[in-house]
PDB file of C-alpha atoms and ligand atoms in Angstrom:
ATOM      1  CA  UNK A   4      71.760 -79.764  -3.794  1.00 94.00           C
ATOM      2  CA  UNK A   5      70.376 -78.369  -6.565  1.00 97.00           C
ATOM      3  CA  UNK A   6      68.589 -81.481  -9.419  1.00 97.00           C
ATOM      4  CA  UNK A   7      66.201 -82.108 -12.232  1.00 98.00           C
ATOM      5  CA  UNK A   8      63.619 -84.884 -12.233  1.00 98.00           C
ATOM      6  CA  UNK A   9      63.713 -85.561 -15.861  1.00 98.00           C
ATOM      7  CA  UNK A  10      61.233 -88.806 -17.334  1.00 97.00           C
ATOM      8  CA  UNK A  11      58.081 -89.588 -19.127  1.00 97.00           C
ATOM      9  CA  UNK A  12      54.353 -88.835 -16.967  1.00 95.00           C
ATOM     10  CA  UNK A  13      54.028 -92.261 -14.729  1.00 93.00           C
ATOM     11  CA  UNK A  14      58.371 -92.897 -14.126  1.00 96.00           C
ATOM     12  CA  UNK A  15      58.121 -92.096 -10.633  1.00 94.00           C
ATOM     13  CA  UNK A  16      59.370 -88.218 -10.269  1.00 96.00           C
ATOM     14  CA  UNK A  17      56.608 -86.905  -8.221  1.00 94.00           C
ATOM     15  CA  UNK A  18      57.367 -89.763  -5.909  1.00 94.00           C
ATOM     16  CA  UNK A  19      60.768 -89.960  -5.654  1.00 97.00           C
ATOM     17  CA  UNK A  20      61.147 -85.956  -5.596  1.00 97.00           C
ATOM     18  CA  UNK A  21      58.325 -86.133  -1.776  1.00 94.00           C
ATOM     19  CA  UNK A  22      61.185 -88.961  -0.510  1.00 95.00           C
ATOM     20  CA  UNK A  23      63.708 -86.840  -1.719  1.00 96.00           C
ATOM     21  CA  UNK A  24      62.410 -83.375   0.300  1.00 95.00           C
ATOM     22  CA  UNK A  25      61.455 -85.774   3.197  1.00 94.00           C
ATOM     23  CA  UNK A  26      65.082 -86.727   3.778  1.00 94.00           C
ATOM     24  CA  UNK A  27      66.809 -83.954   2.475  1.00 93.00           C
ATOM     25  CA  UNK A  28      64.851 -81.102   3.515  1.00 93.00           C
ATOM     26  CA  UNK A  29      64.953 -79.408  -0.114  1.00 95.00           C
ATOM     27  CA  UNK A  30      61.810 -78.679  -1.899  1.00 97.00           C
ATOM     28  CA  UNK A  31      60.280 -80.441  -4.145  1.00 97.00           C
ATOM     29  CA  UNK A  32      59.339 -77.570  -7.434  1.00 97.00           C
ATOM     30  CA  UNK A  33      56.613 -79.194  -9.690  1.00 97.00           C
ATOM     31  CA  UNK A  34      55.133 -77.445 -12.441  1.00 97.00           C
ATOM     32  CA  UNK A  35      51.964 -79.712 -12.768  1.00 95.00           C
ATOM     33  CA  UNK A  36      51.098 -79.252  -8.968  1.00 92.00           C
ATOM     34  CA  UNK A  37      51.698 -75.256  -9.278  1.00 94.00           C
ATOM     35  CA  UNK A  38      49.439 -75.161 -12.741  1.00 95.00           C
ATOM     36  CA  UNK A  39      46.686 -77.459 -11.206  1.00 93.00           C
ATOM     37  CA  UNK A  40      46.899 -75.225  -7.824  1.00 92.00           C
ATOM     38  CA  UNK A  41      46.661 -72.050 -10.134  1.00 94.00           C
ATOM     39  CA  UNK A  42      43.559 -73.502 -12.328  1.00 94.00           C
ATOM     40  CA  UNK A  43      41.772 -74.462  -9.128  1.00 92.00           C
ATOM     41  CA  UNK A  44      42.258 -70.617  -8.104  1.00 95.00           C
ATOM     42  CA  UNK A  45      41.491 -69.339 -11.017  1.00 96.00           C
ATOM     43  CA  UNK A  46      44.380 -67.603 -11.094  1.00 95.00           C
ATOM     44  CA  UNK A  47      45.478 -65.468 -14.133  1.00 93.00           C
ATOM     45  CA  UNK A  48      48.202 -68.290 -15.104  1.00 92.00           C
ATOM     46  CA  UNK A  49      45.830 -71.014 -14.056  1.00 95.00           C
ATOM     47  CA  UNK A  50      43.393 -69.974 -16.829  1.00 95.00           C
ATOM     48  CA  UNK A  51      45.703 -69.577 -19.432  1.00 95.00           C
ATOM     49  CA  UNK A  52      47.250 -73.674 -18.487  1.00 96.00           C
ATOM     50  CA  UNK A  53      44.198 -75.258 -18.102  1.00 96.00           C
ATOM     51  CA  UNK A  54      43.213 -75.812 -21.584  1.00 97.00           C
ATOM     52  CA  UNK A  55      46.588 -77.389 -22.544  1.00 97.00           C
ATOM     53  CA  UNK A  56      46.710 -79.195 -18.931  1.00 96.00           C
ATOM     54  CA  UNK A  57      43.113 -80.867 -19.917  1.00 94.00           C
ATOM     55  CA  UNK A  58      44.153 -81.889 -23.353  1.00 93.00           C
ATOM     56  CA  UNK A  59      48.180 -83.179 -22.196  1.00 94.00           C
ATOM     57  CA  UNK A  60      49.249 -80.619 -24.526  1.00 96.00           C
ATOM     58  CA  UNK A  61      52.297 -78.854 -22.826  1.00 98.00           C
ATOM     59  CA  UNK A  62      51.624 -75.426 -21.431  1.00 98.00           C
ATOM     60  CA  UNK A  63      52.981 -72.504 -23.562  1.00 97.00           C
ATOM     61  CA  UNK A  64      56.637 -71.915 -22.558  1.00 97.00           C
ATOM     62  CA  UNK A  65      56.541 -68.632 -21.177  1.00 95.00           C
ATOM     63  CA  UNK A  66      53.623 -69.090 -19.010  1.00 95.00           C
ATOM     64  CA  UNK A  67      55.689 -72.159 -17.231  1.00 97.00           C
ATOM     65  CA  UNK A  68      58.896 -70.077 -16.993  1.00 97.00           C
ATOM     66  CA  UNK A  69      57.473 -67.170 -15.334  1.00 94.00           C
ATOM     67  CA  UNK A  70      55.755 -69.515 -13.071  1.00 93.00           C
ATOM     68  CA  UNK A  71      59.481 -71.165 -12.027  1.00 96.00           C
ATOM     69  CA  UNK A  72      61.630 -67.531 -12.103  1.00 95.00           C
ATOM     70  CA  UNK A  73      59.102 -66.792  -9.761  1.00 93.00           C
ATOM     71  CA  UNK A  74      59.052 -70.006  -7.434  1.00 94.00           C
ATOM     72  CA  UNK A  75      62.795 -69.703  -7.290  1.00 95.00           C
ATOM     73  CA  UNK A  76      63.422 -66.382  -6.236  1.00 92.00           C
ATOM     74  CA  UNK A  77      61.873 -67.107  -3.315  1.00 93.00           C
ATOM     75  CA  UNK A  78      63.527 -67.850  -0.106  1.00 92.00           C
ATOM     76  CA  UNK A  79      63.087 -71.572   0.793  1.00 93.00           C
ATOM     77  CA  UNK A  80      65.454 -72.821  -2.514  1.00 94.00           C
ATOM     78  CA  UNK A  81      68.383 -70.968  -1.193  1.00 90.00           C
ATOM     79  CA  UNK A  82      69.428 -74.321   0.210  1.00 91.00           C
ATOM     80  CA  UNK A  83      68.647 -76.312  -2.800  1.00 96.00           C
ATOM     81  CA  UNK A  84      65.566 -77.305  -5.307  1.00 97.00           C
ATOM     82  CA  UNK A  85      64.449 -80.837  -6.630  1.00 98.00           C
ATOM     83  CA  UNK A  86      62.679 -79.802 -10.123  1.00 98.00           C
ATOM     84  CA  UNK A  87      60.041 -82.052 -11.353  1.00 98.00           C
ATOM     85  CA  UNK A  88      58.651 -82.128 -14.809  1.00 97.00           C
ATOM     86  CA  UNK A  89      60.604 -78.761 -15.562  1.00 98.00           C
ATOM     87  CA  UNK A  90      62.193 -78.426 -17.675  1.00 98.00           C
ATOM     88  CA  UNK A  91      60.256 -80.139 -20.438  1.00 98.00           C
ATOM     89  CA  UNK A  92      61.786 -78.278 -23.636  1.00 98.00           C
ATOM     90  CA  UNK A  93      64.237 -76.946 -25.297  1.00 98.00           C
ATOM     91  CA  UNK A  94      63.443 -73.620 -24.786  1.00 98.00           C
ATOM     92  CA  UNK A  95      62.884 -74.526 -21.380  1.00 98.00           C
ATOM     93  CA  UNK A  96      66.148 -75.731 -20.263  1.00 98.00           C
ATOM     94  CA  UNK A  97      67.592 -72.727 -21.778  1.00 98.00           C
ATOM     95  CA  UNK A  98      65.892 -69.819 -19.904  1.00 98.00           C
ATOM     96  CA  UNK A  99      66.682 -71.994 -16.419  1.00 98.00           C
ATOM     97  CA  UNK A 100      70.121 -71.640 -17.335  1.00 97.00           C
ATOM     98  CA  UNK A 101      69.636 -67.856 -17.971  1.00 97.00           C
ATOM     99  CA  UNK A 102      67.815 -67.938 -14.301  1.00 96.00           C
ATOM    100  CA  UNK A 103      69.904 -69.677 -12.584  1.00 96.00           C
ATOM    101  CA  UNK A 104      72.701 -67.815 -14.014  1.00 96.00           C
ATOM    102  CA  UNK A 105      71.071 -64.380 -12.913  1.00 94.00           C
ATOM    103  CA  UNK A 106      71.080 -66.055  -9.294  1.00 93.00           C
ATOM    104  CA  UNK A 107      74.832 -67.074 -10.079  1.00 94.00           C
ATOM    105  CA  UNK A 108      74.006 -70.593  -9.002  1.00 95.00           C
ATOM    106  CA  UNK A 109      74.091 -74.057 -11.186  1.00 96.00           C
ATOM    107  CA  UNK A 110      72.443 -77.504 -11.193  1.00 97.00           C
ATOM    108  CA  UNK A 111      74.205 -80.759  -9.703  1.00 96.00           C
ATOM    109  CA  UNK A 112      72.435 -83.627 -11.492  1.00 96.00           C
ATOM    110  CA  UNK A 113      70.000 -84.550 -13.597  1.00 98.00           C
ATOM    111  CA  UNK A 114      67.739 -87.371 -13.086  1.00 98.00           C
ATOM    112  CA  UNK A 115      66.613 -89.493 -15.624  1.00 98.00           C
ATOM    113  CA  UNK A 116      63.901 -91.672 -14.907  1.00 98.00           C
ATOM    114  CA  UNK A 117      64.357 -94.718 -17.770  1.00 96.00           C
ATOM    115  CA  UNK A 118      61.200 -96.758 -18.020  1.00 95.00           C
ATOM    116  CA  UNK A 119      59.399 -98.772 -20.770  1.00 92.00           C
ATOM    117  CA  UNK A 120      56.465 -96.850 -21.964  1.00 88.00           C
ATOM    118  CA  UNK A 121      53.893-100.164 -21.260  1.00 88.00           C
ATOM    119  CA  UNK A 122      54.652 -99.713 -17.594  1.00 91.00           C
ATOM    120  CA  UNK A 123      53.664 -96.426 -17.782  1.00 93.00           C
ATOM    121  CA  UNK A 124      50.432 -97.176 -19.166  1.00 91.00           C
ATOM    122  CA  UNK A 125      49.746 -99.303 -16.633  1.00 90.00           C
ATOM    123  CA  UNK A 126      50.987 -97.104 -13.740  1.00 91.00           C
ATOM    124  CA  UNK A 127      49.198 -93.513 -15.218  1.00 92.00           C
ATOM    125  CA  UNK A 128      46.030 -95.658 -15.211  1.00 92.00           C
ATOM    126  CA  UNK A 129      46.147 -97.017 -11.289  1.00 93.00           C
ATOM    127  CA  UNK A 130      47.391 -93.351 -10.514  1.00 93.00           C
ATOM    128  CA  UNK A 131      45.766 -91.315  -7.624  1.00 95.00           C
ATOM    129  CA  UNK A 132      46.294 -88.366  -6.277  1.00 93.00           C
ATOM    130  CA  UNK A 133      45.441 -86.581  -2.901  1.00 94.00           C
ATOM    131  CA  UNK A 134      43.239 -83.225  -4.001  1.00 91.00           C
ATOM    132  CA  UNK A 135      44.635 -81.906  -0.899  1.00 92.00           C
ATOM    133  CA  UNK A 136      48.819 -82.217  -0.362  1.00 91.00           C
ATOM    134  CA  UNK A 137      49.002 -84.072  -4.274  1.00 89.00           C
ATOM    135  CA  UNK A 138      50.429 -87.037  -2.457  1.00 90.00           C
ATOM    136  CA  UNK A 139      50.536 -89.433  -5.294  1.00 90.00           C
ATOM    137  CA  UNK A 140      49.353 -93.067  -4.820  1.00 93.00           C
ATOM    138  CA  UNK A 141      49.123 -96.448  -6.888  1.00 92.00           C
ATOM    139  CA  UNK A 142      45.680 -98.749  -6.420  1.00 92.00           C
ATOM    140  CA  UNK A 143      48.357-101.508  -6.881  1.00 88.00           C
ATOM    141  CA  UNK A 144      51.815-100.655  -6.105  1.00 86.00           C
ATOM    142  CA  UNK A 145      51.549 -98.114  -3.404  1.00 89.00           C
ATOM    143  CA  UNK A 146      47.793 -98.236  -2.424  1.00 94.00           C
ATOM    144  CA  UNK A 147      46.597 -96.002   0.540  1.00 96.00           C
ATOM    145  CA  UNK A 148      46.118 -97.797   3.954  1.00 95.00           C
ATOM    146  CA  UNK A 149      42.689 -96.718   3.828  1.00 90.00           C
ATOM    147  CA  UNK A 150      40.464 -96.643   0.550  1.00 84.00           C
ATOM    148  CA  UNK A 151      40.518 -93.265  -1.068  1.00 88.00           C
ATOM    149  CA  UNK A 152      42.019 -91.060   1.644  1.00 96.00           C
ATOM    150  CA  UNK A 153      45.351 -89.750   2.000  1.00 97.00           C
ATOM    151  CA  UNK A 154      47.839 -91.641   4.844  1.00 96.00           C
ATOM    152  CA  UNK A 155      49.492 -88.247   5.158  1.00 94.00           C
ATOM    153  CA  UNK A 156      46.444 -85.607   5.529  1.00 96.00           C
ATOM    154  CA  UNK A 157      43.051 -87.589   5.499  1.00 96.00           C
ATOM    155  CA  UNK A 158      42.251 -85.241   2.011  1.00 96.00           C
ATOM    156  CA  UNK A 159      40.188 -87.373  -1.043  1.00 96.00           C
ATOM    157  CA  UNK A 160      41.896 -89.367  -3.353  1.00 96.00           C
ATOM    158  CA  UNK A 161      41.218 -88.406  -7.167  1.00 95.00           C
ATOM    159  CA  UNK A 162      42.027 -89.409 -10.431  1.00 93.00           C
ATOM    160  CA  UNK A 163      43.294 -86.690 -12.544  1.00 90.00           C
ATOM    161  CA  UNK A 164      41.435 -85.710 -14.990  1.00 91.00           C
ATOM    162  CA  UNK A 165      44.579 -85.967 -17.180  1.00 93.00           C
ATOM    163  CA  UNK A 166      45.131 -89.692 -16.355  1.00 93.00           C
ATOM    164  CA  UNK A 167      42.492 -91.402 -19.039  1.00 91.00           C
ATOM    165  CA  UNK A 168      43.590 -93.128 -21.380  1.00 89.00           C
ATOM    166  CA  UNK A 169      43.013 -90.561 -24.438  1.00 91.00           C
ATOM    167  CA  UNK A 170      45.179 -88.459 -22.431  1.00 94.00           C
ATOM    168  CA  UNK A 171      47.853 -90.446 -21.316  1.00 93.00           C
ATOM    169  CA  UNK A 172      48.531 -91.214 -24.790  1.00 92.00           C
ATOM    170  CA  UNK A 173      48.619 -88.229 -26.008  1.00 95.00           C
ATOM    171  CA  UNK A 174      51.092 -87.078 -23.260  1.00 95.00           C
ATOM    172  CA  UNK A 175      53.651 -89.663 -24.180  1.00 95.00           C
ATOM    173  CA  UNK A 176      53.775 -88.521 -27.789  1.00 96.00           C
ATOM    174  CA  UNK A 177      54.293 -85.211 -26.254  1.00 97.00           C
ATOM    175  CA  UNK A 178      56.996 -86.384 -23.966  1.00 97.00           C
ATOM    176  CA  UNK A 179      58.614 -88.331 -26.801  1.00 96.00           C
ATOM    177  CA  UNK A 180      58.514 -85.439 -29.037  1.00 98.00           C
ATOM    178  CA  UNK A 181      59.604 -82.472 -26.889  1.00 98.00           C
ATOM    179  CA  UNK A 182      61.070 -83.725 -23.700  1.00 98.00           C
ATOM    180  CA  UNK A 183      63.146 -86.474 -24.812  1.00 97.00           C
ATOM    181  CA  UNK A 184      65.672 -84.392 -26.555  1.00 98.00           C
ATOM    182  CA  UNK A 185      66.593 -82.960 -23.250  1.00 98.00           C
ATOM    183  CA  UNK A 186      68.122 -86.299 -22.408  1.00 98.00           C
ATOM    184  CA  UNK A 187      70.797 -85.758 -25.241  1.00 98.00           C
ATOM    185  CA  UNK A 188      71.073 -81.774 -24.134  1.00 98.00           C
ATOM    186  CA  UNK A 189      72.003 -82.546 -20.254  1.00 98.00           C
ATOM    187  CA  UNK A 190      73.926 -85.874 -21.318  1.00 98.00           C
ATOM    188  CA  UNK A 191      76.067 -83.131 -23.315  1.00 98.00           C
ATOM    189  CA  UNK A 192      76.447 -81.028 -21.048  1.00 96.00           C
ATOM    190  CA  UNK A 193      77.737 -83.958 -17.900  1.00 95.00           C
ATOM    191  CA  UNK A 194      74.881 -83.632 -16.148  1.00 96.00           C
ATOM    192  CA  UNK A 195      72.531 -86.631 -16.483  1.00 96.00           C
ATOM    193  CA  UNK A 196      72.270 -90.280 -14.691  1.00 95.00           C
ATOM    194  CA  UNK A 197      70.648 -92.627 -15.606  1.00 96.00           C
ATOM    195  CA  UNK A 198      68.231 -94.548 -12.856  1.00 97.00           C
ATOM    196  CA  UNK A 199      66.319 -97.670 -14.120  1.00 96.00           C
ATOM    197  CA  UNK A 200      62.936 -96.618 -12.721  1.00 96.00           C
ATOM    198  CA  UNK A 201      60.880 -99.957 -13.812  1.00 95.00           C
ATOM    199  CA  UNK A 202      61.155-100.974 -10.266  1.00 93.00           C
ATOM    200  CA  UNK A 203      59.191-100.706  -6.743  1.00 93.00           C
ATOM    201  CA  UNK A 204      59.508 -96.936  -5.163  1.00 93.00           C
ATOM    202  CA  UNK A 205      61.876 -98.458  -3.041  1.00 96.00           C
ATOM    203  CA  UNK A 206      64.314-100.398  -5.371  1.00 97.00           C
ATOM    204  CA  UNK A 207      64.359 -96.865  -6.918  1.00 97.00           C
ATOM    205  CA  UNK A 208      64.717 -94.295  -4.324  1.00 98.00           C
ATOM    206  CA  UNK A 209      68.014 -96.584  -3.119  1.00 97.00           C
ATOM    207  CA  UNK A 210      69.140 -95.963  -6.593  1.00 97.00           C
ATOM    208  CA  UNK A 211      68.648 -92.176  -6.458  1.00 97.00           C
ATOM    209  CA  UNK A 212      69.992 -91.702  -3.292  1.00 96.00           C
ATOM    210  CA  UNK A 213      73.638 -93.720  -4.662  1.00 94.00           C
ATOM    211  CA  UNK A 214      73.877 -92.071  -7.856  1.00 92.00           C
ATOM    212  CA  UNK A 215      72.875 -88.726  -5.961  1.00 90.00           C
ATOM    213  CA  UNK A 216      76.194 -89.936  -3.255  1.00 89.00           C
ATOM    214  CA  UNK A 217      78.169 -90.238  -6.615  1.00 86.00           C
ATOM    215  CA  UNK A 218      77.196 -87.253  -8.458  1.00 80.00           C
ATOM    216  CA  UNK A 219      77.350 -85.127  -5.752  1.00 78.00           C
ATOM    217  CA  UNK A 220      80.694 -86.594  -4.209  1.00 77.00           C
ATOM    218  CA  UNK A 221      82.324 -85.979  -7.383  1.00 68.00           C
ATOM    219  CA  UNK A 222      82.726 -90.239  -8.609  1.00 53.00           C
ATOM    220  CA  UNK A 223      80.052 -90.166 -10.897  1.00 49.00           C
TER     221      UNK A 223
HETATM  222  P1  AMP B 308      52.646 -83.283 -14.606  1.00 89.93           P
HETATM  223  O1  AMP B 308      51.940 -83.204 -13.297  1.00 89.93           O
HETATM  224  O2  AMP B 308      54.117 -83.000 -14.490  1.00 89.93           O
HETATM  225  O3  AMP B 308      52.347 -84.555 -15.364  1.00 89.93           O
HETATM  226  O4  AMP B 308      52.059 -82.082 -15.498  1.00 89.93           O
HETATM  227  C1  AMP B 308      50.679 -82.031 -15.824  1.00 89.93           C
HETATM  228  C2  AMP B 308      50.455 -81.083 -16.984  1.00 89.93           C
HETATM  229  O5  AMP B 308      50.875 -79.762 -16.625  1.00 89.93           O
HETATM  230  C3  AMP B 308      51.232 -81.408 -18.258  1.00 89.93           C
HETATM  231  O6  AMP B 308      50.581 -82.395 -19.066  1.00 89.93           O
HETATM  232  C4  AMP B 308      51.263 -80.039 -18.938  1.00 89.93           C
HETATM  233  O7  AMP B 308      50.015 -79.714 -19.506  1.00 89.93           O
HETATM  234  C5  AMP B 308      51.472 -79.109 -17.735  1.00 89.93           C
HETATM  235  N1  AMP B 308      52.918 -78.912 -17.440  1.00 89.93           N
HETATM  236  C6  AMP B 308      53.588 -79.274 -16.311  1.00 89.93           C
HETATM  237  N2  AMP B 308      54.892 -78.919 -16.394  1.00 89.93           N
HETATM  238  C7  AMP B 308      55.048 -78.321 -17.588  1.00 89.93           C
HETATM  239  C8  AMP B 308      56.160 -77.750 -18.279  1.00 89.93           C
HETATM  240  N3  AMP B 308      57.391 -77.739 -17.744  1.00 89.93           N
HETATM  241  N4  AMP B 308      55.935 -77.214 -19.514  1.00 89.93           N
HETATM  242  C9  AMP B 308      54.715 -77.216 -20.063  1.00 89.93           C
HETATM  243  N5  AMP B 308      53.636 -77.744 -19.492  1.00 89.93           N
HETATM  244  C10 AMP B 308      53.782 -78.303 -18.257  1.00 89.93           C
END
């Protein structure tokens, strides 16, 4: 099974995509957590990203795709690949399909995550995230069962520094302005469902996993 995660910052993807691996042992591909991984390293890709990543500008395109053609020529996606938060342009979407046509595979499904943008106001601003295994958490819809540690790996729970206000702002006019037209590209192309994401992780991971049974089953 081979999908895209496709939605505004706050819809859910990060979380759906960990239930996702959890239950069907794909990985979970997520340009944010590589770029923040590669800017805590210091990496040479980490230092050009980090000052879009501070100011939720999106990372020039070539720097992003070189960081994905190499995550999936690696062994562990031969099975299958949940991508989250790529791709987020045009330009984007079209060198995957170069990649993916070099590895003479193709994508299933695309997500879409459809959610008001006051909701994910609201969510980016009760986000945390665990420095350690970037388990994401909710101080009001999915809190951790212990204040600010992880339930998973007992690592610190942060804020990102992306998360403020001034930020998250500026990330939806991003999102609105070069992400959303991917909507019409993979709606064009058969690809996309729609899942309502204004719900509870759960309401929406039950929806995932039936439109995923449709998509993939060849009803949808
Ligand atoms: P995310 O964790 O998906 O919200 O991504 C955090 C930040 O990483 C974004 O605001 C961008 O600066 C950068 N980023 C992640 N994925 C991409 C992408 N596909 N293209 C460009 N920038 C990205």
């Amino acid at each position: 099974m081979r999908i895209i995660l496709l939605g505004p910052p706050g819809a859910g993807k990060g979380t759906q995509a960990k239930r996702i691996e959890e239950e069907f042992g794909i990985p979970q591909l997520a340009t944010g957590d590589i770029l923040r991984l590669a800017i805590r390293e210091g990496t040479e890709w980490g230092k050009k990203a980090e000052p879009f990543v501070r100011e939720g500008q999106l990372v020039p395109d070539e720097v992003v795709i070189g960081v994905v053609k190499e995550r999936l020529s690696r062994d562990d996606v031969r099975r299958g690949f949940i991508l989250d938060g790529f791709p987020r342009t045009l330009r984007q979407a079209e060198a995957l399909e170069e990649i993916l046509k070099g590895l003479h595979i193709a994508i299933d499904a695309v997500l879409y995550f459809d959610i008001p943008a006051e909701e994910l106001v609201r969510r980016l601003s009760a986000r945390r995230v665990c420095e350690n295994c970037q388990t994401p958490y909710n101080l009001i819809s999915s809190p951790p069962r212990s204040d600010e540690v992880c339930d998973r790996c007992g690592g610190k729970l942060v804020q990102r520094p992306d998360d403020t206000p001034e930020v998250i702002r500026k990330r939806l006019a991003v999102y609105e302005e070069q992400t959303r037209p991917l909507v019409e590209f993979y709606a064009r192309k058969g690809l996309l469902v729609t899942v309502p994401a204004s719900g509870s992780i759960e309401e929406t991971y039950a929806r995932v996993k039936e439109m995923l049974a449709k998509k993939l089953h060849g009803n949808g």
